[in-house]
mmCIF file of C-alpha atoms in Angstrom:
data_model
loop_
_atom_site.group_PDB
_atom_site.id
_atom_site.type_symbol
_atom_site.label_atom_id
_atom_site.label_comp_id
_atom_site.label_asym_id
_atom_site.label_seq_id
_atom_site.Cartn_x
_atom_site.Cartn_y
_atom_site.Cartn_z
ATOM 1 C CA UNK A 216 23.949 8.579 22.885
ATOM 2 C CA UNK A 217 23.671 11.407 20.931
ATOM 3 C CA UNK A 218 21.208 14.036 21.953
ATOM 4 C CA UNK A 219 20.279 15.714 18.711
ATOM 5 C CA UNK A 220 20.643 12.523 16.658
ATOM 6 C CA UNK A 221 23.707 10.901 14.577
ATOM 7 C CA UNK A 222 24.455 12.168 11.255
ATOM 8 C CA UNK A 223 25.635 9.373 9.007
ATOM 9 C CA UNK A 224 28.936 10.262 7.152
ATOM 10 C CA UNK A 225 29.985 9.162 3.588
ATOM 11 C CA UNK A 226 32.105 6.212 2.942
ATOM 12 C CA UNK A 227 35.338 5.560 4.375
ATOM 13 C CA UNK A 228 34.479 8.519 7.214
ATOM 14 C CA UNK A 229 33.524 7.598 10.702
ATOM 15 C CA UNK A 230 29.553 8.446 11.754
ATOM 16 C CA UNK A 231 29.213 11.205 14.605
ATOM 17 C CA UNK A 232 26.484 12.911 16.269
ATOM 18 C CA UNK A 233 24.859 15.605 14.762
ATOM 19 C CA UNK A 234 25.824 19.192 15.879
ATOM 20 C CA UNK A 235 23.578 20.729 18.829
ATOM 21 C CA UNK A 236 20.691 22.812 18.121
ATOM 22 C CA UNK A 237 21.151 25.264 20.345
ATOM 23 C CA UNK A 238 25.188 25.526 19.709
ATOM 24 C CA UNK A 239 24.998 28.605 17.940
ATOM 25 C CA UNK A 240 24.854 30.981 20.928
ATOM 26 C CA UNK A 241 27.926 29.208 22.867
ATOM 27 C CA UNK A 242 29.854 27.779 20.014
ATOM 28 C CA UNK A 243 32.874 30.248 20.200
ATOM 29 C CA UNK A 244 32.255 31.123 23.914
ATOM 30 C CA UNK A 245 34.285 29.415 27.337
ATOM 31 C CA UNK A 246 32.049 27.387 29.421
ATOM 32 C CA UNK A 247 30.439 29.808 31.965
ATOM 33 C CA UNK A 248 27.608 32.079 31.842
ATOM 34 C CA UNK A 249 26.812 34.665 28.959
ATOM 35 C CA UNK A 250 24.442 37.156 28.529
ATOM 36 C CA UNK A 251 22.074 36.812 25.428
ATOM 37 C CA UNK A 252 20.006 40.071 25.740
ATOM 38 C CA UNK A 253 17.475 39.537 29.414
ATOM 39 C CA UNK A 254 18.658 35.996 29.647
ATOM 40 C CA UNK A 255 21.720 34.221 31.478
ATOM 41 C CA UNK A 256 23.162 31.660 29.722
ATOM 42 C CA UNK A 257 25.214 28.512 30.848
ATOM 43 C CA UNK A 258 27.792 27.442 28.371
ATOM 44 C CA UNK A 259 28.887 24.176 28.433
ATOM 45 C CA UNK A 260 30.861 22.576 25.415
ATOM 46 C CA UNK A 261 29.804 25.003 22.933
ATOM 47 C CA UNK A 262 26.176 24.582 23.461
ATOM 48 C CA UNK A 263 23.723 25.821 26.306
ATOM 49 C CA UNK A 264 23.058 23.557 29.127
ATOM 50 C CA UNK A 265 20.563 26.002 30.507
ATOM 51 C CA UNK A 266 19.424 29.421 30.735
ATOM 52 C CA UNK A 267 17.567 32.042 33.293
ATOM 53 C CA UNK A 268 15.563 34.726 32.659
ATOM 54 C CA UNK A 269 16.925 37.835 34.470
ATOM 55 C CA UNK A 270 14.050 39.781 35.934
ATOM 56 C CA UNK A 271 15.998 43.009 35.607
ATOM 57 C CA UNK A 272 17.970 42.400 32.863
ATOM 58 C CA UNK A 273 21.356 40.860 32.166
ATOM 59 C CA UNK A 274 24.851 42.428 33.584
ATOM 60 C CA UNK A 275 28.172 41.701 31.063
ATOM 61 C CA UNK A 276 31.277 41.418 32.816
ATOM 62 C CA UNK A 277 35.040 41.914 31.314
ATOM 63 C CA UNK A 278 36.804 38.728 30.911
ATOM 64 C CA UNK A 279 37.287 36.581 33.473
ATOM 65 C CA UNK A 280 34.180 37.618 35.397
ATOM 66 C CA UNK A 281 30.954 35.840 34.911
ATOM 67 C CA UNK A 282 28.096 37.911 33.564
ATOM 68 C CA UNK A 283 25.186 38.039 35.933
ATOM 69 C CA UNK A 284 21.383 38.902 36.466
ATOM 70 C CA UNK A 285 21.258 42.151 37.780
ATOM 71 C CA UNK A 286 20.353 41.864 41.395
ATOM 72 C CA UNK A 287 16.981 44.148 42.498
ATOM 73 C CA UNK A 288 13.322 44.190 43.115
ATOM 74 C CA UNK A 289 10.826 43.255 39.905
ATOM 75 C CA UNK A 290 8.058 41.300 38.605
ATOM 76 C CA UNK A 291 8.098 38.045 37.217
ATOM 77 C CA UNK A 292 4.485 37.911 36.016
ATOM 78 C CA UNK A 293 2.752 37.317 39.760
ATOM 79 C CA UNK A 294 1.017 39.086 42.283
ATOM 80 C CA UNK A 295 3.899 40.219 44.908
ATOM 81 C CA UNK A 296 3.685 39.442 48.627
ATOM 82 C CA UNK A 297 1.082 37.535 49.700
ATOM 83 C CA UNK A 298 -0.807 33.958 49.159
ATOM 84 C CA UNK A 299 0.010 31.618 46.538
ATOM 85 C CA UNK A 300 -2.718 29.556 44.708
ATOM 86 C CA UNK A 301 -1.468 26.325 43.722
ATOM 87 C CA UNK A 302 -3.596 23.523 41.741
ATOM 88 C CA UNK A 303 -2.231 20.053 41.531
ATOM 89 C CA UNK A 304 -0.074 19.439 38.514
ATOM 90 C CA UNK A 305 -1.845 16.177 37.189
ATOM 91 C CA UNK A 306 -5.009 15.551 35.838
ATOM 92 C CA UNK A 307 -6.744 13.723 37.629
ATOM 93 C CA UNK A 308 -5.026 14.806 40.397
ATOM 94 C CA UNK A 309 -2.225 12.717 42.057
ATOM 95 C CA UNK A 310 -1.067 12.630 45.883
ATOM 96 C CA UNK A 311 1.999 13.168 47.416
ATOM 97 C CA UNK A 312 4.149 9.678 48.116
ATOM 98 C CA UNK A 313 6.811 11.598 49.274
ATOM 99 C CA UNK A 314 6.534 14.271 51.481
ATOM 100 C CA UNK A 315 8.436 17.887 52.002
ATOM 101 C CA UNK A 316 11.402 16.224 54.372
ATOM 102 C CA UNK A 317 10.516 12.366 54.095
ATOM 103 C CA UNK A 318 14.412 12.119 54.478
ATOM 104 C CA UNK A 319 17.232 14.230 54.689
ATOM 105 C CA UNK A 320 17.494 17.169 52.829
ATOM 106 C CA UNK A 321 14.569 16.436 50.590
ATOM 107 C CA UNK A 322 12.759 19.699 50.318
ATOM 108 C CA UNK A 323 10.239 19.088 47.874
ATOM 109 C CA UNK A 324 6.809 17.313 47.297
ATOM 110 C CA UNK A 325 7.031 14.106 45.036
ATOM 111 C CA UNK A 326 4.528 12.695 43.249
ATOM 112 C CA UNK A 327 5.104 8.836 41.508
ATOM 113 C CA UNK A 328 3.954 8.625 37.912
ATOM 114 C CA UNK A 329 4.595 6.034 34.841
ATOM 115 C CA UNK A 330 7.357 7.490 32.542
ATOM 116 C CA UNK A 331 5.703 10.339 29.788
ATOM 117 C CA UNK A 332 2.551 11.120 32.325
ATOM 118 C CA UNK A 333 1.656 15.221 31.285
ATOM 119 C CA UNK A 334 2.656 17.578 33.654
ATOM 120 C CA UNK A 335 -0.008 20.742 34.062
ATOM 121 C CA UNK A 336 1.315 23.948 35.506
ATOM 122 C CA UNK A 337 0.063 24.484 39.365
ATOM 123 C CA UNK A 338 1.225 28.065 39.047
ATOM 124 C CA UNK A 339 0.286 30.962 37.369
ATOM 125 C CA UNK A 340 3.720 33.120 36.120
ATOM 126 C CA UNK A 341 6.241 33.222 34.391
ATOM 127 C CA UNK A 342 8.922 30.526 33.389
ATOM 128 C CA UNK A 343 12.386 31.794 34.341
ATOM 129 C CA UNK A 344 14.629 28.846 33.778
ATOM 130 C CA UNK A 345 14.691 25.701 31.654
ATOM 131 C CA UNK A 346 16.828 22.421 31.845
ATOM 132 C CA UNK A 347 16.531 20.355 29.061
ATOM 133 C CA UNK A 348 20.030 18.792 28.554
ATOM 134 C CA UNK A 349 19.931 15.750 30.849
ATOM 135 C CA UNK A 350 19.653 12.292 29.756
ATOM 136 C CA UNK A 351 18.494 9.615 31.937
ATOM 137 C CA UNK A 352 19.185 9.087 35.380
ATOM 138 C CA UNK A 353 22.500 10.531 36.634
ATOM 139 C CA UNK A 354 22.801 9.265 40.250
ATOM 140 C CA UNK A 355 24.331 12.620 41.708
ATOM 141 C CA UNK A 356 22.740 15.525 43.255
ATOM 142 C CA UNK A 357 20.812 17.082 40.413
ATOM 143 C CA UNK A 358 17.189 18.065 39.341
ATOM 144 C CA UNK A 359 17.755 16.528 36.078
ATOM 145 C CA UNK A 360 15.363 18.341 33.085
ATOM 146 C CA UNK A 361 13.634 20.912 35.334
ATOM 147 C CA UNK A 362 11.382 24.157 34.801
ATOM 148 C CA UNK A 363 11.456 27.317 37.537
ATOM 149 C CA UNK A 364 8.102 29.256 37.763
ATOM 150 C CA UNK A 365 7.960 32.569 39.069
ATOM 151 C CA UNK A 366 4.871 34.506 40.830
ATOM 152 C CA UNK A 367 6.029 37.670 42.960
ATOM 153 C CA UNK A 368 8.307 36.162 45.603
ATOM 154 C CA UNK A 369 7.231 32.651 45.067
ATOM 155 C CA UNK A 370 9.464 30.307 42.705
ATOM 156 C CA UNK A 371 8.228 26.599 41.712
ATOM 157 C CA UNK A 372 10.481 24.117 40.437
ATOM 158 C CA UNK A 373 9.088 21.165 38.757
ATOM 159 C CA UNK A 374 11.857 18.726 38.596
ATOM 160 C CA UNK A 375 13.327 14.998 36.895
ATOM 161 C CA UNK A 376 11.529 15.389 33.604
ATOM 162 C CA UNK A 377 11.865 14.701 30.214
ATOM 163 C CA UNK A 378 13.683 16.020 27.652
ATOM 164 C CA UNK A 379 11.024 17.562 25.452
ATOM 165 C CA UNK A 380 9.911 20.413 28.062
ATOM 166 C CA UNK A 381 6.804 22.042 26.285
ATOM 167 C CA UNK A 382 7.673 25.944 27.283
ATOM 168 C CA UNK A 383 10.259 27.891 26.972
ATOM 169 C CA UNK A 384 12.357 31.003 29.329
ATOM 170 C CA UNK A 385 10.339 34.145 28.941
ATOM 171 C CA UNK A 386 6.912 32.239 28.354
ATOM 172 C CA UNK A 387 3.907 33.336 30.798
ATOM 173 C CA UNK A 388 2.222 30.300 31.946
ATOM 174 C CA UNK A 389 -1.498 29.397 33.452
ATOM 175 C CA UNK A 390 -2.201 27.213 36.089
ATOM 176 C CA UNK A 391 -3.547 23.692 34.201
ATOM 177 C CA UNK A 392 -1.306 24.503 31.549
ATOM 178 C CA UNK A 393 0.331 21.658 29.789
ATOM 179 C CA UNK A 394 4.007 21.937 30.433
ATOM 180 C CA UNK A 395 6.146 19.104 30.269
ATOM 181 C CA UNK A 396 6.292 15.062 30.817
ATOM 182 C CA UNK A 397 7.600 13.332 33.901
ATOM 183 C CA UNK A 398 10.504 11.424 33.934
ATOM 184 C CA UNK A 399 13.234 10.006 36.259
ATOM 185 C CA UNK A 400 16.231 12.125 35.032
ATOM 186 C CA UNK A 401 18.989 13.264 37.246
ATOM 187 C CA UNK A 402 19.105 12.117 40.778
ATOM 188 C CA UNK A 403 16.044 10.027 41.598
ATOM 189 C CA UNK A 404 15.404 7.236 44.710
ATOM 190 C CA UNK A 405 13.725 4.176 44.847
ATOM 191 C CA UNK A 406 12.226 3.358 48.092
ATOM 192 C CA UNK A 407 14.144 -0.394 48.225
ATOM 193 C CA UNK A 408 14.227 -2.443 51.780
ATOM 194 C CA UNK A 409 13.504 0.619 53.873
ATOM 195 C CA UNK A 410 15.867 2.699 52.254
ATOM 196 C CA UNK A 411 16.337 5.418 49.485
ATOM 197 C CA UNK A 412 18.496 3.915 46.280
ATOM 198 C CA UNK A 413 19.664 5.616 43.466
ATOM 199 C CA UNK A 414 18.571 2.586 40.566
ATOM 200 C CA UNK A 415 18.506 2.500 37.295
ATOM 201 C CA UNK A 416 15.854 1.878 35.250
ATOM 202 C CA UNK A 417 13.573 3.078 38.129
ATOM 203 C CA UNK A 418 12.365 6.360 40.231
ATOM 204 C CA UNK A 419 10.002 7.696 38.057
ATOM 205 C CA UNK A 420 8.108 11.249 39.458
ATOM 206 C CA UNK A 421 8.115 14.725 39.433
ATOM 207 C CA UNK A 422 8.940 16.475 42.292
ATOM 208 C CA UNK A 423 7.732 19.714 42.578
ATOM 209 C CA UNK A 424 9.594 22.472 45.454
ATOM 210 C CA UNK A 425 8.175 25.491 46.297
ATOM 211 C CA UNK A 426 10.686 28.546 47.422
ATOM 212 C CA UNK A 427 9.847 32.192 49.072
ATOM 213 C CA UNK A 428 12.702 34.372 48.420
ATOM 214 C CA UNK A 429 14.851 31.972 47.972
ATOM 215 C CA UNK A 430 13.787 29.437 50.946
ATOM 216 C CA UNK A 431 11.935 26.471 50.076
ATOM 217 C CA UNK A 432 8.955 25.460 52.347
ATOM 218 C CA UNK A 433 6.436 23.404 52.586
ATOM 219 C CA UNK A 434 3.517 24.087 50.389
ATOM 220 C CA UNK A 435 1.189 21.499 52.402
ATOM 221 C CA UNK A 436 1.871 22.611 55.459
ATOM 222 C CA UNK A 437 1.957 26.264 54.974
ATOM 223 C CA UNK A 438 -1.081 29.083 56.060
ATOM 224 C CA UNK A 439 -0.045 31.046 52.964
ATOM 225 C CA UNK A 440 -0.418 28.388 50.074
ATOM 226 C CA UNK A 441 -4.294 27.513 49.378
ATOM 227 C CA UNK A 442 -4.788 24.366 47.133
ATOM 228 C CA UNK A 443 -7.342 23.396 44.129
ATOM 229 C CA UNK A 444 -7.649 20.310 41.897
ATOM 230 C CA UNK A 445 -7.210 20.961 37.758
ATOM 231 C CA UNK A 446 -9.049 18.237 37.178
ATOM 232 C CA UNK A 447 -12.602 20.529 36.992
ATOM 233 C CA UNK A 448 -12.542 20.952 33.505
ATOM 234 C CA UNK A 449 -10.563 20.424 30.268
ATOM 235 C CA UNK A 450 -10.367 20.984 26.382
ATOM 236 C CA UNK A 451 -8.859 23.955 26.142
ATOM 237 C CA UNK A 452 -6.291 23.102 23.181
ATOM 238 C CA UNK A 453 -6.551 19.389 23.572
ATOM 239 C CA UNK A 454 -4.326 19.689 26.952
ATOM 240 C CA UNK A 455 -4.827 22.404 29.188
ATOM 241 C CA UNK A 456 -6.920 21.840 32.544
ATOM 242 C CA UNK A 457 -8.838 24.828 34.280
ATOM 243 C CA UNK A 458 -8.389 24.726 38.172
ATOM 244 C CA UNK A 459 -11.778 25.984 40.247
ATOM 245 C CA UNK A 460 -10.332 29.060 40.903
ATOM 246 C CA UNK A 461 -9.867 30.641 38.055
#
């Protein structure tokens, strides 16, 4: 499959898929992470498989040494210590059908949806990281297509969706904001004769993980994380949602 589409090829020469869109950046560089300006980049092949926004800018390192965020306090758009106000990312709202530890290692909320159902921001900040180079389910230990939120000390991943991801690294974001479409890429289960199976064709959700400094908790179950619906009103460009506490 080719991800940016297949470029037909005049007679006698073999069709191939057409060159990445994003290749520019990586084409000449090893796979690894680069700098480009505040953001980390992940080289892979000659094109980007992802990139990070470096709250305090990005660190260049002589060859043979990864560049790296530089390490440090700074704001990514949110409000510090404290609370975090979290709305529910679909509209109407969906519930959890698989909860924070429902087995092993799963430290994230999960919410089944049909393939292509809108995914709304439950965060207010700013995006930090995008994934948008996975196709389809890969049966390994991956998010798939993901997008990392950041408010003060509070990160949100919203994880296994599609391709077309809506926002971008850098972007500030609103809570009911239209962001993406869920999917089942990377590593997704199937609840199948009492057990979790990796199958294809199947798995379909978002799961959304919330971490504090680095630790992911559970945002149901936690004093400092106070929920809403987005589902009070909408119109705002055709897509956005407006929780009740804004």
């Amino acid at each position: 499959t080719c991800a940016d589409g297949c470029q037909s090829m005049p007679a006698g020469t073999a069709d191939k898929c057409k060159p990445p869109q994003n290749s520019g950046f990586c084409a000449n560089k090893q796979n690894g992470a680069w700098c480009e300006g505040d953001a980390l980049v992940n080289c892979q092949n000659g094109q980007k498989a992802s990139q990070s926004l470096c709250a305090n800018g990005c660190k260049s390192n002589p060859p043979g040494v990864a560049d790296a965020c530089i390490s440090g306090g700074g704001s990514n758009g949110g409000s510090g210590n404290g609370s975090l106000k979290l709305c529910n990312p679909f509209n109407p709202s969906k519930g959890v059908t698989c909860k924070f530890g429902c087995y092993s290692g799963h430290l994230g909320s999960d919410y089944a949806c049909p393939d292509g159902t809108k995914v709304y921001s439950p965060v207010q900040g700013k995006v930090i990281f995008v994934k948008n180079s996975v196709s389809g389910q890969t049966c390994k230990p991956d998010f798939g297509n993901y997008i990392k939120i950041a408010q003060g000390d509070y990160e949100v991943f919203l994880a296994h969706l599609r391709k077309d991801i809506q926002v971008s690294v850098g972007q500030s974001v609103s809570a009911g904001q239209h962001i993406a479409f869920a999917s089942n890429s990377g590593y997704t289960l199937t609840s199948k004769g009492g057990q979790w199976v990796c199958q294809q064709g199947g798995g379909y959700h978002l799961h959304l993980e919330v971490r504090k400094s680095g630790k992911a908790f559970d945002p149901y179950a936690s004093a400092e994380v106070s929920w809403t619906s987005c589902d009070k009103a909408a119109g705002v460009g055709g897509g956005e949602v407006v929780p009740d506490w804004c």
